[in-house]
XYZ file of C-alpha atoms in Angstrom:
454
model
C -7.456 -24.179 4.399
C -7.582 -26.956 1.824
C -10.608 -29.244 1.885
C -10.973 -32.940 1.078
C -8.630 -34.206 -1.606
C -10.223 -36.800 -3.811
C -13.415 -38.320 -2.474
C -16.025 -36.433 -4.462
C -17.345 -37.207 -7.952
C -15.775 -35.651 -11.008
C -17.011 -32.091 -11.642
C -19.165 -31.350 -14.662
C -16.325 -29.906 -16.704
C -14.585 -33.304 -16.497
C -17.478 -34.848 -18.372
C -17.347 -32.307 -21.188
C -13.546 -31.986 -21.251
C -13.107 -34.367 -24.241
C -15.424 -32.165 -26.320
C -13.540 -29.036 -25.267
C -10.244 -30.592 -26.284
C -11.415 -30.977 -29.866
C -11.739 -27.220 -30.141
C -8.688 -26.274 -28.110
C -6.067 -24.345 -30.066
C -2.353 -24.479 -29.363
C -2.405 -20.716 -29.704
C -4.651 -20.433 -26.636
C -3.451 -18.395 -23.704
C -0.727 -20.350 -21.943
C -0.435 -17.958 -19.045
C -2.538 -15.385 -17.253
C -1.310 -11.820 -16.935
C -3.006 -8.472 -16.484
C -2.196 -4.891 -17.404
C -3.136 -1.455 -16.087
C -5.003 0.589 -18.691
C -4.429 4.233 -17.813
C -5.767 7.068 -19.907
C -3.812 10.210 -18.953
C -2.970 10.914 -22.583
C -4.366 12.843 -25.536
C -3.304 10.394 -28.233
C -4.753 7.012 -27.207
C -6.905 4.877 -29.530
C -10.634 4.414 -28.803
C -11.439 1.895 -26.043
C -13.150 -0.492 -28.475
C -9.939 -0.738 -30.521
C -7.934 -1.309 -27.360
C -10.220 -4.120 -26.224
C -10.137 -5.765 -29.653
C -6.342 -5.501 -29.792
C -5.906 -7.133 -26.390
C -8.367 -9.917 -27.190
C -7.138 -10.727 -30.687
C -3.430 -9.883 -30.609
C -2.183 -10.486 -27.064
C -2.161 -13.021 -24.245
C -3.290 -10.367 -21.771
C -6.513 -11.630 -20.198
C -6.977 -9.149 -17.323
C -7.241 -5.363 -17.372
C -7.336 -2.869 -14.517
C -8.988 0.511 -15.006
C -8.357 3.490 -12.754
C -11.989 4.619 -12.862
C -15.428 3.358 -13.898
C -15.540 5.030 -17.306
C -18.637 3.530 -18.992
C -17.125 3.701 -22.478
C -14.139 1.646 -21.340
C -16.262 -0.869 -19.442
C -18.634 -1.271 -22.386
C -15.714 -1.750 -24.802
C -14.754 -5.005 -23.090
C -18.209 -6.570 -23.411
C -18.027 -9.969 -25.049
C -14.233 -10.155 -24.945
C -14.037 -12.428 -21.891
C -11.235 -10.241 -20.542
C -11.515 -9.926 -16.756
C -11.876 -6.293 -15.728
C -11.059 -4.409 -12.545
C -12.946 -1.132 -12.275
C -12.167 1.525 -9.690
C -14.506 3.546 -7.509
C -13.166 7.075 -7.064
C -11.543 8.045 -3.779
C -14.246 10.683 -3.342
C -16.932 7.968 -3.497
C -15.630 6.177 -0.397
C -17.679 8.035 2.273
C -20.957 7.328 0.450
C -19.907 3.736 -0.306
C -19.413 3.126 3.405
C -23.208 3.133 3.816
C -25.355 0.472 2.180
C -27.698 2.881 0.315
C -24.711 4.603 -1.287
C -23.104 1.282 -2.194
C -26.384 -0.005 -3.639
C -26.726 3.110 -5.768
C -23.136 2.790 -7.007
C -23.736 -0.823 -8.038
C -26.923 0.168 -9.847
C -25.100 2.860 -11.826
C -21.774 1.150 -12.496
C -22.405 -2.613 -12.560
C -25.991 -3.329 -13.622
C -25.660 -1.719 -17.093
C -22.572 -3.761 -18.020
C -22.410 -7.060 -16.138
C -22.230 -9.910 -17.129
C -21.654 -8.879 -20.767
C -18.458 -7.300 -19.484
C -16.592 -9.686 -17.211
C -16.171 -7.395 -14.191
C -13.904 -9.364 -11.885
C -13.168 -6.944 -9.054
C -14.069 -3.480 -7.820
C -11.150 -1.487 -6.446
C -12.347 0.885 -3.746
C -10.157 3.913 -4.347
C -6.443 3.774 -4.970
C -3.650 3.839 -2.350
C -5.913 5.516 0.201
C -3.461 5.278 3.107
C -0.969 7.303 1.062
C -3.430 10.193 0.814
C -3.284 10.705 4.620
C -6.942 11.783 4.351
C -8.330 10.696 7.713
C -11.918 10.800 6.497
C -11.225 8.468 3.578
C -9.099 6.144 5.698
C -11.771 5.885 8.389
C -14.450 4.984 5.832
C -12.344 2.554 3.764
C -13.100 -0.739 5.529
C -16.812 0.083 5.940
C -16.888 0.842 2.202
C -15.383 -2.569 1.396
C -18.006 -4.270 3.533
C -21.043 -2.354 2.311
C -20.046 -2.613 -1.373
C -19.582 -6.360 -0.959
C -23.008 -6.575 0.681
C -24.584 -4.532 -2.125
C -23.080 -6.820 -4.768
C -24.367 -9.912 -2.949
C -27.832 -8.416 -2.606
C -27.849 -7.758 -6.356
C -26.832 -11.351 -7.089
C -23.327 -10.433 -8.282
C -21.585 -12.967 -6.060
C -18.606 -13.454 -8.403
C -17.464 -9.817 -8.302
C -14.783 -9.288 -5.688
C -14.015 -6.156 -3.676
C -10.590 -4.896 -2.608
C -8.447 -1.755 -2.476
C -4.858 -1.285 -3.756
C -2.049 -0.213 -1.414
C 1.372 1.287 -1.971
C 4.181 -0.214 0.087
C 4.055 2.942 2.172
C 1.638 0.982 4.363
C 4.721 -0.699 5.886
C 6.762 0.890 8.665
C 9.507 -1.729 8.214
C 10.392 -3.927 5.252
C 14.131 -4.681 5.384
C 14.860 -7.459 5.964
C 11.576 -8.969 4.754
C 11.029 -10.818 8.038
C 10.762 -7.444 9.801
C 7.752 -6.391 7.719
C 5.037 -4.682 9.718
C 2.200 -2.260 9.066
C 2.431 1.354 10.189
C 1.742 1.815 13.856
C -1.750 3.095 14.492
C -3.082 1.538 11.304
C -2.124 -2.081 11.990
C -4.898 -3.023 14.439
C -7.397 -0.283 13.584
C -7.347 -0.512 9.773
C -5.454 -3.562 8.542
C -6.678 -6.190 10.995
C -10.360 -5.597 10.154
C -9.506 -5.178 6.478
C -7.663 -8.490 6.353
C -10.509 -10.109 8.277
C -12.836 -8.888 5.513
C -10.567 -10.378 2.847
C -10.354 -13.703 4.668
C -14.120 -13.991 5.082
C -14.910 -12.835 1.542
C -12.033 -14.836 -0.017
C -10.784 -11.731 -1.808
C -7.163 -10.641 -2.337
C -5.187 -8.043 -0.427
C -3.901 -5.883 -3.309
C -0.452 -4.284 -3.138
C 1.631 -2.277 -5.610
C 5.266 -3.416 -5.265
C 7.688 -1.302 -7.307
C 11.371 -2.213 -7.098
C 11.805 0.795 -9.415
C 11.062 3.131 -6.513
C 13.490 1.360 -4.179
C 16.612 0.727 -6.245
C 19.984 2.447 -6.358
C 22.920 1.988 -8.721
C 24.238 -0.579 -6.232
C 21.001 -2.604 -6.194
C 20.031 -2.267 -9.868
C 20.619 -5.916 -10.771
C 18.786 -6.983 -7.609
C 15.791 -4.896 -8.709
C 15.861 -6.149 -12.304
C 15.940 -9.909 -11.557
C 19.498 -10.002 -12.928
C 22.346 -12.054 -11.377
C 23.517 -10.522 -8.098
C 24.903 -11.685 -4.734
C 21.555 -11.117 -3.051
C 20.517 -9.724 0.338
C 20.536 -11.963 3.393
C 17.722 -12.031 5.966
C 19.395 -13.092 9.244
C 16.092 -14.106 10.857
C 14.832 -16.505 8.176
C 18.342 -17.320 6.845
C 17.031 -16.618 3.346
C 19.226 -14.953 0.725
C 16.954 -12.857 -1.502
C 18.124 -12.534 -5.094
C 15.436 -10.126 -6.316
C 13.762 -7.105 -4.741
C 10.252 -8.098 -5.856
C 10.311 -11.228 -3.683
C 11.685 -9.220 -0.776
C 8.913 -6.634 -1.061
C 6.207 -9.282 -1.333
C 7.558 -11.217 1.638
C 7.713 -8.023 3.702
C 3.970 -7.594 3.072
C 3.401 -11.241 3.949
C 5.357 -10.806 7.187
C 3.231 -7.805 8.139
C 0.046 -9.759 7.442
C 1.336 -12.755 9.397
C 2.068 -10.576 12.456
C -1.658 -9.854 12.603
C -2.552 -13.518 12.048
C -3.631 -13.210 8.409
C -0.843 -14.926 6.484
C -3.438 -17.117 4.771
C -5.047 -14.201 2.884
C -4.148 -14.168 -0.795
C -2.061 -11.308 -2.170
C -2.547 -9.793 -5.633
C -0.219 -7.384 -7.429
C -2.222 -4.371 -8.532
C 0.701 -2.573 -10.163
C 4.353 -3.195 -10.904
C 6.487 -2.028 -13.776
C 9.613 -0.282 -15.031
C 9.947 2.782 -17.295
C 11.709 2.574 -20.648
C 12.859 6.222 -20.733
C 13.758 8.820 -18.111
C 15.581 12.041 -17.484
C 19.267 12.407 -18.451
C 21.624 10.587 -16.128
C 19.087 8.171 -14.637
C 20.763 4.795 -14.199
C 18.823 1.734 -15.346
C 16.065 3.625 -17.155
C 16.124 2.358 -20.725
C 14.312 -0.033 -23.034
C 16.574 -2.975 -22.252
C 16.108 -2.748 -18.490
C 12.349 -2.201 -18.795
C 12.140 -5.337 -20.938
C 14.278 -7.209 -18.425
C 12.129 -6.263 -15.443
C 8.687 -6.765 -16.961
C 9.662 -9.920 -18.826
C 11.121 -11.487 -15.699
C 8.163 -10.264 -13.624
C 5.675 -12.009 -15.906
C 7.650 -15.236 -15.827
C 8.058 -15.041 -12.073
C 4.476 -14.385 -10.992
C 3.056 -17.013 -13.355
C 5.676 -19.683 -12.645
C 3.985 -21.132 -9.575
C 7.242 -20.895 -7.676
C 6.015 -18.104 -5.408
C 8.414 -16.359 -3.026
C 10.646 -17.728 -0.259
C 7.961 -17.140 2.406
C 5.057 -17.938 0.060
C 6.262 -20.959 -1.907
C 4.221 -22.600 -4.615
C 1.980 -19.605 -5.309
C 1.025 -17.721 -8.409
C -0.012 -14.090 -8.033
C -2.794 -12.338 -9.897
C -0.720 -9.524 -11.376
C -1.295 -6.342 -13.389
C 1.747 -4.879 -15.151
C 1.986 -1.109 -15.224
C 1.153 -0.147 -17.848
C -0.539 -0.741 -21.194
C 0.391 2.562 -22.911
C 2.846 5.381 -22.480
C 0.739 8.284 -21.177
C 1.909 11.675 -22.418
C -0.147 13.789 -19.977
C 1.084 12.261 -16.743
C 2.787 14.848 -14.531
C 6.182 14.453 -12.914
C 9.530 13.172 -14.230
C 9.922 11.844 -17.768
C 9.838 8.254 -16.504
C 6.212 8.673 -15.384
C 5.172 9.026 -19.022
C 7.118 5.993 -20.217
C 5.895 2.917 -18.346
C 3.918 1.548 -21.305
C 4.358 -1.809 -23.005
C 2.809 -0.276 -26.138
C 2.702 3.022 -27.964
C -0.665 4.545 -28.909
C -0.400 2.973 -32.396
C -0.206 -0.493 -30.737
C 3.436 -0.988 -31.653
C 5.520 -2.554 -28.877
C 7.907 -0.344 -26.948
C 9.792 -3.594 -26.277
C 9.037 -7.308 -26.304
C 7.978 -9.179 -23.174
C 6.240 -11.986 -25.067
C 2.606 -10.925 -24.697
C 1.843 -10.734 -28.430
C 0.199 -13.720 -30.090
C 1.846 -15.514 -32.980
C 5.123 -14.351 -34.446
C 5.796 -10.637 -34.454
C 7.607 -9.676 -31.310
C 6.639 -12.728 -29.298
C 3.965 -15.305 -28.578
C 4.446 -16.126 -24.898
C 6.577 -15.274 -21.915
C 9.384 -17.622 -22.916
C 10.405 -19.717 -25.936
C 8.603 -23.045 -26.076
C 10.451 -25.458 -23.785
C 10.866 -29.168 -24.217
C 8.103 -31.350 -22.775
C 10.320 -32.450 -19.918
C 10.683 -28.888 -18.645
C 6.992 -28.037 -18.368
C 4.752 -28.122 -15.335
C 1.068 -27.350 -14.857
C -0.177 -25.201 -11.946
C -3.286 -23.200 -11.100
C -3.674 -19.818 -12.770
C -3.673 -16.747 -10.564
C -7.167 -15.629 -9.609
C -8.771 -19.100 -9.764
C -11.481 -19.405 -7.123
C -11.131 -21.827 -4.225
C -14.147 -23.759 -5.553
C -12.449 -24.170 -8.943
C -9.185 -25.236 -7.290
C -11.021 -27.838 -5.213
C -12.808 -29.124 -8.325
C -9.426 -29.481 -10.042
C -8.054 -31.415 -7.048
C -11.087 -33.728 -7.029
C -10.846 -34.392 -10.757
C -7.103 -34.965 -10.893
C -7.015 -37.153 -7.792
C -9.950 -39.279 -8.958
C -8.105 -40.202 -12.160
C -6.646 -43.688 -12.077
C -2.866 -43.510 -12.243
C -2.556 -40.072 -10.597
C -0.925 -40.291 -7.157
C -2.157 -37.586 -4.771
C -0.773 -39.147 -1.595
C 1.950 -36.454 -1.317
C -0.731 -33.795 -0.612
C -2.508 -35.872 1.993
C -1.815 -35.275 5.695
C 1.744 -36.328 6.481
C 2.822 -36.209 2.838
C 5.804 -34.098 1.689
C 3.499 -31.688 -0.196
C 0.749 -31.341 2.415
C 2.164 -28.042 3.661
C 1.251 -25.343 2.920
C -2.248 -26.760 3.503
C -4.068 -24.507 1.058
C -6.292 -25.159 -1.922
C -3.822 -23.297 -4.166
C -0.819 -25.404 -3.143
C -2.683 -28.716 -3.291
C -4.232 -27.845 -6.646
C -0.812 -26.981 -8.076
C 0.482 -30.431 -7.176
C -2.630 -32.354 -8.249
C -3.011 -30.526 -11.554
C 0.624 -31.112 -12.406
C 0.371 -34.793 -11.476
C -2.542 -35.139 -13.880
C -0.765 -33.142 -16.586
C 2.363 -35.306 -16.407
C 0.347 -38.538 -16.357
C -1.998 -37.571 -19.200
C 0.794 -36.824 -21.678
C 1.877 -33.208 -21.135
C -0.302 -31.788 -23.893
C -1.429 -28.168 -23.659
C -5.024 -29.282 -23.237
C -4.062 -31.524 -20.294
C -3.503 -28.300 -18.328
C -6.733 -26.590 -19.373
C -8.889 -27.440 -16.326
C -11.714 -25.210 -17.466
C -9.172 -22.471 -18.278
C -7.870 -22.368 -14.700
C -4.548 -24.102 -15.427
C -1.328 -22.546 -16.663
C 1.842 -24.175 -18.023
C 5.060 -22.920 -16.433
C 8.714 -23.518 -17.210
C 10.182 -23.176 -13.721
C 10.087 -26.238 -11.491
C 7.566 -25.499 -8.708
C 9.145 -28.117 -6.426
C 10.098 -26.938 -2.947
C 11.889 -28.520 -0.005
C 10.904 -32.240 0.027
C 7.926 -31.690 -2.249
C 8.986 -32.786 -5.719
C 6.888 -32.240 -8.813
C 7.142 -34.539 -11.825
C 8.313 -35.453 -14.274
């Protein structure tokens, strides 16, 4: 729930902002996107080279690891890149008790943090899909005890969550019918979502239109023009499968009373090569999906049931991984080859080359400023306070009764206030910095009667 709008003094960063602007470079990251860094390959470069490449050559500012490999964690020290590390599935029973969680933190966090910017600990991966009753029963206790262990150690900024496949849903079409699997809804997901609400941490899902498309729905899956799919309950016509999958998750959460919990995208991607005869598996379609995905999740537009949101998102994946089992496609999800050459261009490379951003630079009149995915509620509130305390910035639309008051969340109100400041201050890149929690988008985040400038 959003707090006060504009009656507190300007935060500290507002006082030092003019000094920061002098050093701000137009080549700075204009959007926030993450990538999954898998290592099931025998030809990958050393982790230190990977970290340096991402920091110096790309706009990628978040990385998700599938384990807690110390060499990988150490490689990102000093880069500023936000890191998700993963506790193994087999660790979950011991993590469910505070002594085990405390020991895990001592071994896997203390040696590296804060030199390495560990942002979140993923407790296992897609645990419900394992059907292991022991792991499932210990999952929520593990989230709680690991969070408690981090707090006791003073690591209050490190979040705790666990990624889910969309197999957690028993219904998803149309999106309004979304619900969690019977037997898990009240026993597992209600207490889990209660944990996320209280700890202000995201519910992490792995939506993959790739695993749900057919030749008939290919354009719908790839964000390409299509007639869409109509939800008769909400009267919404969905024009891409990603939004439909996300809104199905939101519907399931809302049925349990937790529609206010933030959602993050732990994995989503599209392969660039597959087995003979596979429709839609090629470089062009992979570039189409991942390029549109990056634009979409960072645009601030949200989804039909979650308007005006950005989503902390991790594209799958950084490299093609030649040792992954299964069909050919499984080994060809990478944005890059092991020599760091691009498999295709989605605009994540800095300066020239194969791209420098998610889209070509737009004209000033087609830019808006919104909050970056993953910004804390405290940072969003500070941005609201600063923007709304600036003479000439009108924040009445996000006050009670205003056309932009709903949804009444810090994220939605910050999006409006930050953009109002950005438009008023001159639409320079640095006007959307906000302590590196702002992002410039090229899709109008306006919705219903809530109109963003200019």
